[in-house]
PDB file of C-alpha atoms and ligand atoms in Angstrom:
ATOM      1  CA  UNK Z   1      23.719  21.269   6.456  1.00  0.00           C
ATOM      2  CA  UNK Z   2      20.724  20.664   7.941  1.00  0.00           C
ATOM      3  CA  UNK Z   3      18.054  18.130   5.874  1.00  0.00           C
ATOM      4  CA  UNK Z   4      15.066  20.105   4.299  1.00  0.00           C
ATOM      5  CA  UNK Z   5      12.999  17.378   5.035  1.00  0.00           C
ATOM      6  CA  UNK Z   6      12.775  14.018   6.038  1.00  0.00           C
ATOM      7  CA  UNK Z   7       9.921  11.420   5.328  1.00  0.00           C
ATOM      8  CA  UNK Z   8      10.663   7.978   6.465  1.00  0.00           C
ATOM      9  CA  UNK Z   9      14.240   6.868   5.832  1.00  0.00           C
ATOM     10  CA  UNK Z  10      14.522   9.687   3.156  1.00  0.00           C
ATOM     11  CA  UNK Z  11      16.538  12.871   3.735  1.00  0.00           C
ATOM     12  CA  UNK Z  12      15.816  15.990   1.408  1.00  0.00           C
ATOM     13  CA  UNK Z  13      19.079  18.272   1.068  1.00  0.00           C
ATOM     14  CA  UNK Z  14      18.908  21.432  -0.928  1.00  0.00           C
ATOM     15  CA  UNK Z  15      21.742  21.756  -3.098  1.00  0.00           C
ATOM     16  CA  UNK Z  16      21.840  25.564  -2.541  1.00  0.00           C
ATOM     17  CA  UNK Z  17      23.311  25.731  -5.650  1.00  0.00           C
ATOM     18  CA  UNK Z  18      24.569  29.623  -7.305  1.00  0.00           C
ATOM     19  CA  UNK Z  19      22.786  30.374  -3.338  1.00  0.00           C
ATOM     20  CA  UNK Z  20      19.629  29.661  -4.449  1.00  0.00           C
ATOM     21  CA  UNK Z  21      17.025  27.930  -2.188  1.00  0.00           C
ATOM     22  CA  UNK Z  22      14.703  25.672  -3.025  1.00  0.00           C
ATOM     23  CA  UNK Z  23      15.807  25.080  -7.004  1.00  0.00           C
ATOM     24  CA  UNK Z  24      17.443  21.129  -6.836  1.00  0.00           C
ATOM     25  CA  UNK Z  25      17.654  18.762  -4.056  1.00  0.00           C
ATOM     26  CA  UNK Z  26      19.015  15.476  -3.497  1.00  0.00           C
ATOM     27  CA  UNK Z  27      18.314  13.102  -1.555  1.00  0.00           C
ATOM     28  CA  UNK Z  28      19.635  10.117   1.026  1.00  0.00           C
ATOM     29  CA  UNK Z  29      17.904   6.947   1.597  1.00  0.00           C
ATOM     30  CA  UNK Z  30      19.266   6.110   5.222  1.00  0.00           C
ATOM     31  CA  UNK Z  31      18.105   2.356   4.878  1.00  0.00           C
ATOM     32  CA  UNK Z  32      20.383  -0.659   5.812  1.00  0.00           C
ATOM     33  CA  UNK Z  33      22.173  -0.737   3.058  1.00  0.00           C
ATOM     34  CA  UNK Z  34      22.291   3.316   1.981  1.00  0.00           C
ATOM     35  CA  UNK Z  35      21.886   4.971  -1.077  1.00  0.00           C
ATOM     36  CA  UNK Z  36      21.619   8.416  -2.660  1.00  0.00           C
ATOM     37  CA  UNK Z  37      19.038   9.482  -4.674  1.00  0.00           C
ATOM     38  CA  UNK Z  38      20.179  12.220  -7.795  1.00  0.00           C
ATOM     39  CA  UNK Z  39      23.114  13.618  -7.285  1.00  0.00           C
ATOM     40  CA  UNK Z  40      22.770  17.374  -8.773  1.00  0.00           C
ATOM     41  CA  UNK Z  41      25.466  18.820 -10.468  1.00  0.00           C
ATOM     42  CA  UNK Z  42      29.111  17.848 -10.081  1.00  0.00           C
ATOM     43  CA  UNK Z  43      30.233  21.169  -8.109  1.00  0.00           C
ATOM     44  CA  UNK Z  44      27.872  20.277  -5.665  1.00  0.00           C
ATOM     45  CA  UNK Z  45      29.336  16.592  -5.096  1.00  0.00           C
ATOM     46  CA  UNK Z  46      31.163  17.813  -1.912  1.00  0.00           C
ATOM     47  CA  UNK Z  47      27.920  18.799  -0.151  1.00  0.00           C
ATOM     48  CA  UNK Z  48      26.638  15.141  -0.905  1.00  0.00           C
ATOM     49  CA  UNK Z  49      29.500  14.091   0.948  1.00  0.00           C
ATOM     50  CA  UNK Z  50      29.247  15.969   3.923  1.00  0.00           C
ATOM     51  CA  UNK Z  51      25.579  15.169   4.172  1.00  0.00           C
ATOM     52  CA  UNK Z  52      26.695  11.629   4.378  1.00  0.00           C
ATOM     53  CA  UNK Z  53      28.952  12.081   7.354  1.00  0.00           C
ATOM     54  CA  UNK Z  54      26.163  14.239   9.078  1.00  0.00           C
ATOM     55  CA  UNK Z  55      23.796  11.691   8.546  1.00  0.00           C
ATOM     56  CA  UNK Z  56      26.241   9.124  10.132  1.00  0.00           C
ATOM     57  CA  UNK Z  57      26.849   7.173   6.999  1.00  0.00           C
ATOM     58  CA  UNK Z  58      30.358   5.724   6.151  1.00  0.00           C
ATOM     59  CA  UNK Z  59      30.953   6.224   2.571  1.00  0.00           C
ATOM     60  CA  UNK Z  60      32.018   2.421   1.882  1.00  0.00           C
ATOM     61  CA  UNK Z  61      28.196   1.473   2.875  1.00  0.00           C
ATOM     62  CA  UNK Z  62      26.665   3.381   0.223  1.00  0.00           C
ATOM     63  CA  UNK Z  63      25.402   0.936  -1.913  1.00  0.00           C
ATOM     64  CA  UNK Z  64      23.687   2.581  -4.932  1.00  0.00           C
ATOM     65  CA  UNK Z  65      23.280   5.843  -6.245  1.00  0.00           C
ATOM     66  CA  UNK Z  66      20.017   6.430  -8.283  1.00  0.00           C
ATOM     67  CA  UNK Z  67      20.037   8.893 -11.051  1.00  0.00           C
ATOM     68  CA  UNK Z  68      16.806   9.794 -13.046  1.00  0.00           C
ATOM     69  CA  UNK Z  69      18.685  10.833 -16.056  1.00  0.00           C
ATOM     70  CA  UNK Z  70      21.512  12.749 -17.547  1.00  0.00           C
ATOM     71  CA  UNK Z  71      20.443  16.665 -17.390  1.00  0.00           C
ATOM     72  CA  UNK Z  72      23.539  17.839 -15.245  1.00  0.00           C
ATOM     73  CA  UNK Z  73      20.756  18.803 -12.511  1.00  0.00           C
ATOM     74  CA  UNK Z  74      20.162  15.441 -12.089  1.00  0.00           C
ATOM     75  CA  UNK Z  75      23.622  13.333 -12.130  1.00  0.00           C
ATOM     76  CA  UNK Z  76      26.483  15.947 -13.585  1.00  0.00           C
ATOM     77  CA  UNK Z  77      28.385  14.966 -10.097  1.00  0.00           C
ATOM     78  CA  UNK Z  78      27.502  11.373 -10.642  1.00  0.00           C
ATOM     79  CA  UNK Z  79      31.643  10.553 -12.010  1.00  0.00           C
ATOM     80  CA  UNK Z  80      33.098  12.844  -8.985  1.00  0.00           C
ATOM     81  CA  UNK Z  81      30.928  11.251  -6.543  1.00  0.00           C
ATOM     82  CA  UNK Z  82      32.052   7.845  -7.503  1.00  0.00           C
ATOM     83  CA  UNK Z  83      35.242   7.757  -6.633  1.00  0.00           C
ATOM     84  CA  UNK Z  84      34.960   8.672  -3.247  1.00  0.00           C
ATOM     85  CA  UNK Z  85      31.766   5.682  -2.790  1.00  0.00           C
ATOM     86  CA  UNK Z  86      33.881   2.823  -3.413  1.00  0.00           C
ATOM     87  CA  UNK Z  87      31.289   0.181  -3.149  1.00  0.00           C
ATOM     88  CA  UNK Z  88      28.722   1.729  -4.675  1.00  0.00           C
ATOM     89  CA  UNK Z  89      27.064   1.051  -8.413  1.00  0.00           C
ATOM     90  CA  UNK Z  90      25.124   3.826 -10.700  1.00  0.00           C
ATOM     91  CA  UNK Z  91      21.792   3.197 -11.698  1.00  0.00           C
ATOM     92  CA  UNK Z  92      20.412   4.726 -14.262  1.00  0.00           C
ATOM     93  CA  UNK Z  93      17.780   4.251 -17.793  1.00  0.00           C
ATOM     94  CA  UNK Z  94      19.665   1.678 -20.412  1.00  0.00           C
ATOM     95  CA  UNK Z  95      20.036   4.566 -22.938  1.00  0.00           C
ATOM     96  CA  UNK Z  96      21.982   6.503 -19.907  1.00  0.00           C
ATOM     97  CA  UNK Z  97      24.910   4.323 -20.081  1.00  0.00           C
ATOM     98  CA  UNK Z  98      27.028   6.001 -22.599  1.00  0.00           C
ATOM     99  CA  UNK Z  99      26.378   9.242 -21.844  1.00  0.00           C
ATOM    100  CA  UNK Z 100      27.498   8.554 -18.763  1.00  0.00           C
ATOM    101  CA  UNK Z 101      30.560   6.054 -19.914  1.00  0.00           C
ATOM    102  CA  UNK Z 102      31.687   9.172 -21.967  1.00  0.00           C
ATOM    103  CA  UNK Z 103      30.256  12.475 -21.045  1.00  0.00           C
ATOM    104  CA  UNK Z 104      31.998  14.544 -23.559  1.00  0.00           C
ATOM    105  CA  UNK Z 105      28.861  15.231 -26.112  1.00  0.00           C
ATOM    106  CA  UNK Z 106      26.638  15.583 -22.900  1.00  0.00           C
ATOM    107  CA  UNK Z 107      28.833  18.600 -22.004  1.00  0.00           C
ATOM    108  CA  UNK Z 108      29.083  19.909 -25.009  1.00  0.00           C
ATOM    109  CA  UNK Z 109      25.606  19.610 -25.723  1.00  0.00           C
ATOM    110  CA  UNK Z 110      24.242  21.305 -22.251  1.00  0.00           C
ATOM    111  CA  UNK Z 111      26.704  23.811 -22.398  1.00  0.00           C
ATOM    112  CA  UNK Z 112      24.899  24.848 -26.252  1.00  0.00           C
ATOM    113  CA  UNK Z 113      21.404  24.358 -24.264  1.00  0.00           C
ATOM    114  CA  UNK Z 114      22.018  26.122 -20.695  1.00  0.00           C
ATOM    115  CA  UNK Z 115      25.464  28.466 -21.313  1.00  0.00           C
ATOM    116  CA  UNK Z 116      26.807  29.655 -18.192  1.00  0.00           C
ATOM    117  CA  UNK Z 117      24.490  28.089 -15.627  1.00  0.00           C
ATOM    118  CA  UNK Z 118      26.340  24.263 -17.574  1.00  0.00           C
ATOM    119  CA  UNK Z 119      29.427  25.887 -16.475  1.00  0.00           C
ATOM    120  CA  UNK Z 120      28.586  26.580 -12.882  1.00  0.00           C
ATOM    121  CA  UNK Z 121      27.236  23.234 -12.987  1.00  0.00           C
ATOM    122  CA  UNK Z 122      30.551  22.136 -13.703  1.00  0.00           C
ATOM    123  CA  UNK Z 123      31.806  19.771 -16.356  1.00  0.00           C
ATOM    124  CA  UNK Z 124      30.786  16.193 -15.726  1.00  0.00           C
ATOM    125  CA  UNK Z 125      33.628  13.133 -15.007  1.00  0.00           C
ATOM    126  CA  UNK Z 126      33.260   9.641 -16.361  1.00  0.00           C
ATOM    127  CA  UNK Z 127      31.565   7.130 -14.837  1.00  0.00           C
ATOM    128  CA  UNK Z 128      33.623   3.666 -15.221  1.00  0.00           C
ATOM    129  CA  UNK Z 129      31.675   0.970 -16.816  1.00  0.00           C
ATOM    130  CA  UNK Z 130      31.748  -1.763 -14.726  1.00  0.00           C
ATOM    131  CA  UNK Z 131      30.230   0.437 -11.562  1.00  0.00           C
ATOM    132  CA  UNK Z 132      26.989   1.180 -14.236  1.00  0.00           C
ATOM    133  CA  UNK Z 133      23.778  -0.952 -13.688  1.00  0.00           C
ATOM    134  CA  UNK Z 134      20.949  -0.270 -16.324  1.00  0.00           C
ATOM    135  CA  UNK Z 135      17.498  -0.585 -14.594  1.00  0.00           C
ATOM    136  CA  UNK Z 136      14.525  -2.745 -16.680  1.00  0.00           C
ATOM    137  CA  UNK Z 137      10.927  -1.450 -15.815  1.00  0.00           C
ATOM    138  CA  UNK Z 138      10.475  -2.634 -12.169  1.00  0.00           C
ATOM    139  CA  UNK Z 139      13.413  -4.037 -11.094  1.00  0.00           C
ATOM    140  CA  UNK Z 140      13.783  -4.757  -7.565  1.00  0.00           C
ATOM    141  CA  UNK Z 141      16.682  -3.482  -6.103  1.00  0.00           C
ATOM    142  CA  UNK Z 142      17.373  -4.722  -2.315  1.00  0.00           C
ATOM    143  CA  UNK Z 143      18.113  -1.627   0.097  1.00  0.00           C
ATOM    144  CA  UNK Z 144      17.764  -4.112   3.627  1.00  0.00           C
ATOM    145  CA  UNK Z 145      14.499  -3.017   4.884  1.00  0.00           C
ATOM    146  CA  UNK Z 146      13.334  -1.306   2.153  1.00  0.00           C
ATOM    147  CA  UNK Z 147      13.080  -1.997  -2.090  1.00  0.00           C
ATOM    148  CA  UNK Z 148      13.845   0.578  -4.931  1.00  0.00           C
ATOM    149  CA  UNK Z 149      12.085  -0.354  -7.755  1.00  0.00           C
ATOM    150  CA  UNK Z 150      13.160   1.577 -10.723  1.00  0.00           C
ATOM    151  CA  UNK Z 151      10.168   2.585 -13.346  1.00  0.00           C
ATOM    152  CA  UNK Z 152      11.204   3.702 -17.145  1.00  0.00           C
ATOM    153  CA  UNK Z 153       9.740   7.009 -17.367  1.00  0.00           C
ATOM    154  CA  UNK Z 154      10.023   8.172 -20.959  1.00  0.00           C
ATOM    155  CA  UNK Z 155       8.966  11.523 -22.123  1.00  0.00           C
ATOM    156  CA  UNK Z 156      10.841  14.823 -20.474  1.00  0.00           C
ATOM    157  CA  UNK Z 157      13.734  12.994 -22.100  1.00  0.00           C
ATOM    158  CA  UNK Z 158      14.372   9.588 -23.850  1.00  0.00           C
ATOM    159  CA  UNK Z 159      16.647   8.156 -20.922  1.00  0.00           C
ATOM    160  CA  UNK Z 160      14.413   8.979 -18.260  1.00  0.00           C
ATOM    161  CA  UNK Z 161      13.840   6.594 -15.188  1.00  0.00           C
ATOM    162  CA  UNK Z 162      12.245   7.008 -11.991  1.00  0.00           C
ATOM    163  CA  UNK Z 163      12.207   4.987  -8.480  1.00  0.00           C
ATOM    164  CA  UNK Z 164       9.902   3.925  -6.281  1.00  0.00           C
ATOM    165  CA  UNK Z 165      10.693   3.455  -2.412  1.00  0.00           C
ATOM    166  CA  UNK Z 166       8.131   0.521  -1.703  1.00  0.00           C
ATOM    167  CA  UNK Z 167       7.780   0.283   1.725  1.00  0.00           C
ATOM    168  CA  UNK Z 168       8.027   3.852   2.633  1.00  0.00           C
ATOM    169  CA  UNK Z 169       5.745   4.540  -1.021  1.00  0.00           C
ATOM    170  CA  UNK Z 170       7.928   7.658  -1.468  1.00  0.00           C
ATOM    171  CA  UNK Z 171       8.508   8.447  -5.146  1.00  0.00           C
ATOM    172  CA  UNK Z 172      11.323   9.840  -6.873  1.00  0.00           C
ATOM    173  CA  UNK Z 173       9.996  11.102 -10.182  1.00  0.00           C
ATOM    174  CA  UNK Z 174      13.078  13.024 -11.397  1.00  0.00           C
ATOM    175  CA  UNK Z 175      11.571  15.665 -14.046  1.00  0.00           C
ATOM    176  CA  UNK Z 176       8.993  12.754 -15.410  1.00  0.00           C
ATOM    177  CA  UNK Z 177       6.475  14.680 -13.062  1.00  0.00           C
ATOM    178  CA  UNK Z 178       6.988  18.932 -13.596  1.00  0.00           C
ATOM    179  CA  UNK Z 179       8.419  21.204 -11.507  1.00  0.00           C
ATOM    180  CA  UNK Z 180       6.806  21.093  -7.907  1.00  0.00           C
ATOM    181  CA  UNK Z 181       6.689  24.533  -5.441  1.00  0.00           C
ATOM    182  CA  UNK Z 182       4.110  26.211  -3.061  1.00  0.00           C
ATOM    183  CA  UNK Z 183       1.981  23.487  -3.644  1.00  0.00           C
ATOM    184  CA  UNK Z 184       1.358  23.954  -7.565  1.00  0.00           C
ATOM    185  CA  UNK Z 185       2.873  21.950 -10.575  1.00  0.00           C
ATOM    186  CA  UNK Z 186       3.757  22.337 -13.844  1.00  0.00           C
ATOM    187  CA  UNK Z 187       5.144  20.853 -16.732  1.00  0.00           C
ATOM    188  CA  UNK Z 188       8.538  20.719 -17.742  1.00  0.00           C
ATOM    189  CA  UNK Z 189       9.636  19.759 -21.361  1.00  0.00           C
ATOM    190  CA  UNK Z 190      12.432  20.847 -22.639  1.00  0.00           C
ATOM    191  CA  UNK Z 191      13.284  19.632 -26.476  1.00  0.00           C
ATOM    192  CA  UNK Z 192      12.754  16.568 -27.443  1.00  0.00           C
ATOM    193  CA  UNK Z 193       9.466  16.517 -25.374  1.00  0.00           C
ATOM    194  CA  UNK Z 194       7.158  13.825 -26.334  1.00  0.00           C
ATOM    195  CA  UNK Z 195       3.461  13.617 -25.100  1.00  0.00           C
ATOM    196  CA  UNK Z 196       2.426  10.248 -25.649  1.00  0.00           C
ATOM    197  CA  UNK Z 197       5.573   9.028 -23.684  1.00  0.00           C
ATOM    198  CA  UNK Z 198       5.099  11.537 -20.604  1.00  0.00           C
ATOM    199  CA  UNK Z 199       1.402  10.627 -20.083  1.00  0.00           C
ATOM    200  CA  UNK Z 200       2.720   6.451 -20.373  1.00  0.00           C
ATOM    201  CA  UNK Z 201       5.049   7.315 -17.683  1.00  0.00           C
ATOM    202  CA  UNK Z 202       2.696   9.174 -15.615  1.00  0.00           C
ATOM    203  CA  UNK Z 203       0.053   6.382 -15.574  1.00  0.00           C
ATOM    204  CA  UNK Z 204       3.133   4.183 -14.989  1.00  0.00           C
ATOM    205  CA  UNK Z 205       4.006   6.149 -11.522  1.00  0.00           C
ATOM    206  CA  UNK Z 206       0.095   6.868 -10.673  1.00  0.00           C
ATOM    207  CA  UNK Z 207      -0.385   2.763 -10.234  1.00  0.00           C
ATOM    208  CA  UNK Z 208       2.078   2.614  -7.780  1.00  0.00           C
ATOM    209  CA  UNK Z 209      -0.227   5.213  -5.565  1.00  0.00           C
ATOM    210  CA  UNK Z 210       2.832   7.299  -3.851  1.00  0.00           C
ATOM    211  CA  UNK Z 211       2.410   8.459  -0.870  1.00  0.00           C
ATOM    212  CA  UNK Z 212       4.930  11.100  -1.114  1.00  0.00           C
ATOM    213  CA  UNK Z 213       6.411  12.227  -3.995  1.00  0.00           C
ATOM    214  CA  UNK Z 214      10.514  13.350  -3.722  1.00  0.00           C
ATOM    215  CA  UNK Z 215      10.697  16.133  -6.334  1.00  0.00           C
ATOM    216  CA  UNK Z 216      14.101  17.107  -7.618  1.00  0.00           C
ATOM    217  CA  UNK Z 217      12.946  20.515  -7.986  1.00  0.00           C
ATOM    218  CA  UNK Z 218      11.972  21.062  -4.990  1.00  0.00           C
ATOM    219  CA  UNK Z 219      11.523  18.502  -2.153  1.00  0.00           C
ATOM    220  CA  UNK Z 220       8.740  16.616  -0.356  1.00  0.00           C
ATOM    221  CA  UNK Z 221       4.513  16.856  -1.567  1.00  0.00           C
ATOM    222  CA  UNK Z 222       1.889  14.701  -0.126  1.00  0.00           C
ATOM    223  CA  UNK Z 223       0.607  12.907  -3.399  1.00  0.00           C
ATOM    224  CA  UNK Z 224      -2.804  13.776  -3.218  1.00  0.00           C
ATOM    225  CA  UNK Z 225      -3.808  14.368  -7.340  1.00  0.00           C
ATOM    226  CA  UNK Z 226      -0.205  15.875  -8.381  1.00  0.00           C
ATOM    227  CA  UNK Z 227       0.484  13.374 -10.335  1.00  0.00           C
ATOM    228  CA  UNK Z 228      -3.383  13.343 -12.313  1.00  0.00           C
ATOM    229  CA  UNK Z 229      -2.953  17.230 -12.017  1.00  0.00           C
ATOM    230  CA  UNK Z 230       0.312  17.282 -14.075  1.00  0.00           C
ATOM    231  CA  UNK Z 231      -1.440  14.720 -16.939  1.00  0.00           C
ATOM    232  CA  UNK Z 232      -4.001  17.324 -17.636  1.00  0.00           C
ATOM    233  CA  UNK Z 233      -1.785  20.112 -17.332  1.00  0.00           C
ATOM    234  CA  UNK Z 234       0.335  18.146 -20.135  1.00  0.00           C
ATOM    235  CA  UNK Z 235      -2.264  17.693 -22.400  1.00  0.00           C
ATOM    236  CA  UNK Z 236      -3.878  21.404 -21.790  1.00  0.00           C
ATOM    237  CA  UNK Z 237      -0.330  22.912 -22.895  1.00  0.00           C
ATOM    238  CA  UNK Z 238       0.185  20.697 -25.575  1.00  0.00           C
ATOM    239  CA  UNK Z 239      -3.139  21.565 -26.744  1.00  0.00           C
ATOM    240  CA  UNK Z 240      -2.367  25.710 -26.513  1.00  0.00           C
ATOM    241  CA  UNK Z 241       1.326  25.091 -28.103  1.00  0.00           C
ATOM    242  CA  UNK Z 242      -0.638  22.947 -31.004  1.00  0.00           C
ATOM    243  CA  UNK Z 243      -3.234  26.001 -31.571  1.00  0.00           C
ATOM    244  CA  UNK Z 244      -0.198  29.207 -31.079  1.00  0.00           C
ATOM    245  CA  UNK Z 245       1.757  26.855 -33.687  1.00  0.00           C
ATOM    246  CA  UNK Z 246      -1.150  26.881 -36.354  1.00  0.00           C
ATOM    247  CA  UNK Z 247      -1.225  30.725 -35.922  1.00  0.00           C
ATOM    248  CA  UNK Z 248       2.310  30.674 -36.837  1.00  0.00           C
ATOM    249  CA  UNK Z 249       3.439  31.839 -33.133  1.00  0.00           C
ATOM    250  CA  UNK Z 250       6.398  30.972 -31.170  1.00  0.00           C
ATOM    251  CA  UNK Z 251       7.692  30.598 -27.258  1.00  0.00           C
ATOM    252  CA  UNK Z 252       6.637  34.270 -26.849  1.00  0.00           C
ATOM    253  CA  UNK Z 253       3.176  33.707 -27.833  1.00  0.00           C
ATOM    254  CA  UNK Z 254       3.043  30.469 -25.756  1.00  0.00           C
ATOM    255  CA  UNK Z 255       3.951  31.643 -22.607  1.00  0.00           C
ATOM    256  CA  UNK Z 256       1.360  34.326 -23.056  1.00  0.00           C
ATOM    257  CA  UNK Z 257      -1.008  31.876 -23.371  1.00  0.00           C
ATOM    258  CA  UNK Z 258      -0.399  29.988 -20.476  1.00  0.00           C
ATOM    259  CA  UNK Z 259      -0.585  32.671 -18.165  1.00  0.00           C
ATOM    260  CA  UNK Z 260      -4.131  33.105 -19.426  1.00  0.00           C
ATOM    261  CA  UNK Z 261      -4.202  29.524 -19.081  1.00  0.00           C
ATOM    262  CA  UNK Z 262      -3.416  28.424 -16.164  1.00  0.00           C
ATOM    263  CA  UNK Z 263      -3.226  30.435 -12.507  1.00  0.00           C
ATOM    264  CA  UNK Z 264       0.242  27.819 -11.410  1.00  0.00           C
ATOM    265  CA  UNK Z 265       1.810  28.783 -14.323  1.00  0.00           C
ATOM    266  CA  UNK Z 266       0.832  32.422 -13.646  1.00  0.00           C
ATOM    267  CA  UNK Z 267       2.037  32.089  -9.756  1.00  0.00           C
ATOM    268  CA  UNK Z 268       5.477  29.611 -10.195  1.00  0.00           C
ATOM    269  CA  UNK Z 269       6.420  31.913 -13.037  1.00  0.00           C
ATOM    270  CA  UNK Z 270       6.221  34.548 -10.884  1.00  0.00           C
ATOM    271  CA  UNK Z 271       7.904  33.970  -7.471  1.00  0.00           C
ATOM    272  CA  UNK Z 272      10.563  31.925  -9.638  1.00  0.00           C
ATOM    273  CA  UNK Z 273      11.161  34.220 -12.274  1.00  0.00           C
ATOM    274  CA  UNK Z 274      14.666  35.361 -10.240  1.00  0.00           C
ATOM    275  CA  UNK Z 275      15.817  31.973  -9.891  1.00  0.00           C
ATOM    276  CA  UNK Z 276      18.564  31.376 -12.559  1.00  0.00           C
ATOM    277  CA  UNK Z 277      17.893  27.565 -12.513  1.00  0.00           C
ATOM    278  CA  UNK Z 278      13.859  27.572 -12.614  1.00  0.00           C
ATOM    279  CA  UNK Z 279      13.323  30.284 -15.055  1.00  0.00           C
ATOM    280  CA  UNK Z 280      15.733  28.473 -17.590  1.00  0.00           C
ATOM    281  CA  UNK Z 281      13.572  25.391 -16.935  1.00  0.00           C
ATOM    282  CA  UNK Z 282      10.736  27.545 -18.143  1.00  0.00           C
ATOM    283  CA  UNK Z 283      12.127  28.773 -20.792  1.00  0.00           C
ATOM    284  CA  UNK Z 284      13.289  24.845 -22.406  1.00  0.00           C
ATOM    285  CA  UNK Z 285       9.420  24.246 -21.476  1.00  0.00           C
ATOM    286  CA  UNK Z 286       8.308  26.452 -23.403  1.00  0.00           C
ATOM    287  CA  UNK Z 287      10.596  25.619 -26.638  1.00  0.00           C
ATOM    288  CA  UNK Z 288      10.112  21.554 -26.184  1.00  0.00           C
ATOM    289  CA  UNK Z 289       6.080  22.122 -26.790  1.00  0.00           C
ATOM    290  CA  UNK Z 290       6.609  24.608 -29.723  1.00  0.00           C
ATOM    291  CA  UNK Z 291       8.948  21.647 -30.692  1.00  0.00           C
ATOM    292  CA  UNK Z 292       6.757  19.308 -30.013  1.00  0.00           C
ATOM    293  CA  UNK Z 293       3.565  20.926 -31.826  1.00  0.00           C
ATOM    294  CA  UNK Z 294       5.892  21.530 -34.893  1.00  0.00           C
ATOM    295  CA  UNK Z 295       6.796  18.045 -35.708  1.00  0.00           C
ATOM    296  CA  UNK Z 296       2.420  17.035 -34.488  1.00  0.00           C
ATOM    297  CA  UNK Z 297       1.613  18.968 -37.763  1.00  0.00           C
ATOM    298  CA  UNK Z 298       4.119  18.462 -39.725  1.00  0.00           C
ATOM    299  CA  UNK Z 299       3.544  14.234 -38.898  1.00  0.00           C
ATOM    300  CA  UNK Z 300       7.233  13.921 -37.952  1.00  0.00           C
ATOM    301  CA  UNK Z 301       6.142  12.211 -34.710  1.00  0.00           C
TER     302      UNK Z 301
HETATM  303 ZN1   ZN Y   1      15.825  18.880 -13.789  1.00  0.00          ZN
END
C-alpha cells in the first residue's frame, strides 16, 4: 500500500476503510527508534502491519504508538495492534487509561453513538496496563533523532491529546483541530463539545508554529493559518448554534445556518456528503454545538 504522503520521517497511509478514500489515515514515524501515530479502527490493524514491513520496519523496533484519544477512528485497533509490537508502549491523555484498560463501556457507548459504521469499525481489545504510558502536557518522548512531545488538547473530547514532532515541526492534532480536505477546515464536535477547552488547546498547538499539520481525517496541510482559521470558525458556530438555540431550533436548523454561514462548510459538506465516515462526523458536529449552546443558557457549563 503505497504511502499517501510523506513529509520528513512521517508516512501518511489511508486506512481505506468501508473503500473509502481519503476519510482516516494513520501514520508512521520512520525515526530511529519507530513509532506509529493513531492507529484507526481495529479491523484495519492488519494494514498497519503491512505498512510496517513495506516501510522496512521490524515490528520489535516499534517503540511507541501515539493515540490522540479513544473515538474508535483514532485507536479502536490500539489492543490488536499490541500484541503483535512487542516492545512497544501506548501513549495516550491520563483520562484514556481506563477506557483503554477496559474497553467494554467504550464499545457499548460508540456502538449507541455511530451504529453500524462502530461495528465495521470492529469491537476494540484491551490494552494491558503495564504497556500504557499517560502523557503530562509536554513531555518529551525520545524517538533517536527526533522528539514527540505530547500536548493535552482538551475540548473535541475530555481525553484528548495531541503530539508534536519537534524537529521535523509536523503536528499530529488528532480531531483537536476539525476535519481537514481540499484545503478547507471545519469544526468537529461531537457531544460533550466544550468551547473554552478547544480554543485552550488550539492556542496550545498554534505556539508550537507547525510546519505541517498530520490530520487524521485526511493527511498532510502546510500550516499556513489552519489552525487560527479553525479558532474563528469555532467561535462563529458556537455563536450561530447559541442564536438557532434561543429560537428554539435544533441540528436541522443549524446546519442550515452554516451553509449560509460559511462557503467550507457549504463545499466539505458537499463532496463528503457520500462518505459514510465524514458525513456522520457532521452530523455529531452538529448535535455537540446544539449540546453545547443548551447547557451555555441554561448555565450548566
Ligand atoms: Zn476522528
Amino acid at each position: 500500500m503505497p504511502p499517501c504522503g510523506v513529509k520528513g520521517k512521517v508516512h501518511c497511509f489511508d486506512s481505506e476503510i468501508f473503500g473509502e478514500r481519503g476519510s482516516i489515515s494513520f501514520y508512521i514515524v520512520k525515526t530511529e527508534k519507530p513509532s506509529i501515530v493513531e492507529t484507526g479502527p481495529a479491523t484495519i490493524a492488519d494494514r498497519i502491519l503491512k505498512s510496517l514491513k513495506d516501510l522496512e520496519i521490524d515490528r520489535g523496533d516499534v517503540k511507541y504508538i501515539f493515540i490522540t484519544h479513544i473515538h474508535l477512528d483514532h485507536s479502536g485497533g490500539v489492543g490488536k495492534l499490541t500484541k503483535f509490537l512487542p516492545n512497544a508502549k501506548v501513549v495516550c491523555h491520563p483520562k484514556a487509561t481506563k477506557h483503554l484498560i477496559n474497553p467494554a463501556k467504550l464499545w457499548e457507548a460508540s456502538k449507541s453513538a455511530l451504529g453500524g459504521v462502530a461495528e465495521g469499525y470492529g469491537e476494540p481489545e484491551p490494552v494491558d496496563e503495564g504497556l500504557i504510558v499517560p502523557a503530562s502536557n509536554l513531555q518529551k518522548f525520545d524517538l533517536g533523532n527526533d522528539t514527540m512531545l505530547s500536548v493535552l488538547t482538551p475540548g473535541h473530547a475530555p481525553h484528548h491529546v495531541s503530539f508534536f514532532l519537534e524537529k521535523d515541526k509536523i503536528l499530529f492534532p488528532g480531531d483537536s483541530a476539525g476535519v481537514y480536505g481540499f484545503g478547507k477546515v471545519v469544526p468537529t464536535t461531537p457531544p460533550p463539545f466544550r468551547l473554552e477547552d478547544a480554543i485552550h488547546s488550539l492556542d496550545r498547538m498554534t505556539e508550537l508554529k507547525p510546519e505541517f499539520i498530520a490530520y487524521t481525517h485526511f493527511g498532510f496541510a502546510e500550516n499556513h493559518d489552519l489552525l487560527e482559521k479553525l479558532r474563528s470558525k469555532l467561535i462563529k458556530w458556537s455563536e450561530i448554534a447559541l442564536a438557532v438555540v434561543e429560537k428554539g431550533g435544533e441540528t436541522s436548523e443549524l446546519h442550515s445556518e452554516l451553509m449560509k454561514a460559511d462557503e467550507d462548510y457549504q463545499d466539505l459538506y458537499e463532496v463528503t456528503k457520500d462518505s459514510v465516515i465524514i458525513s456522520g462526523f457532521h452530523q455529531l458536529t452538529l448535535a455537540g454545538l446544539i449540546d453545547y449552546a443548551r447547557a451555555k443558557l441554561q448555565n450548566k457549563i
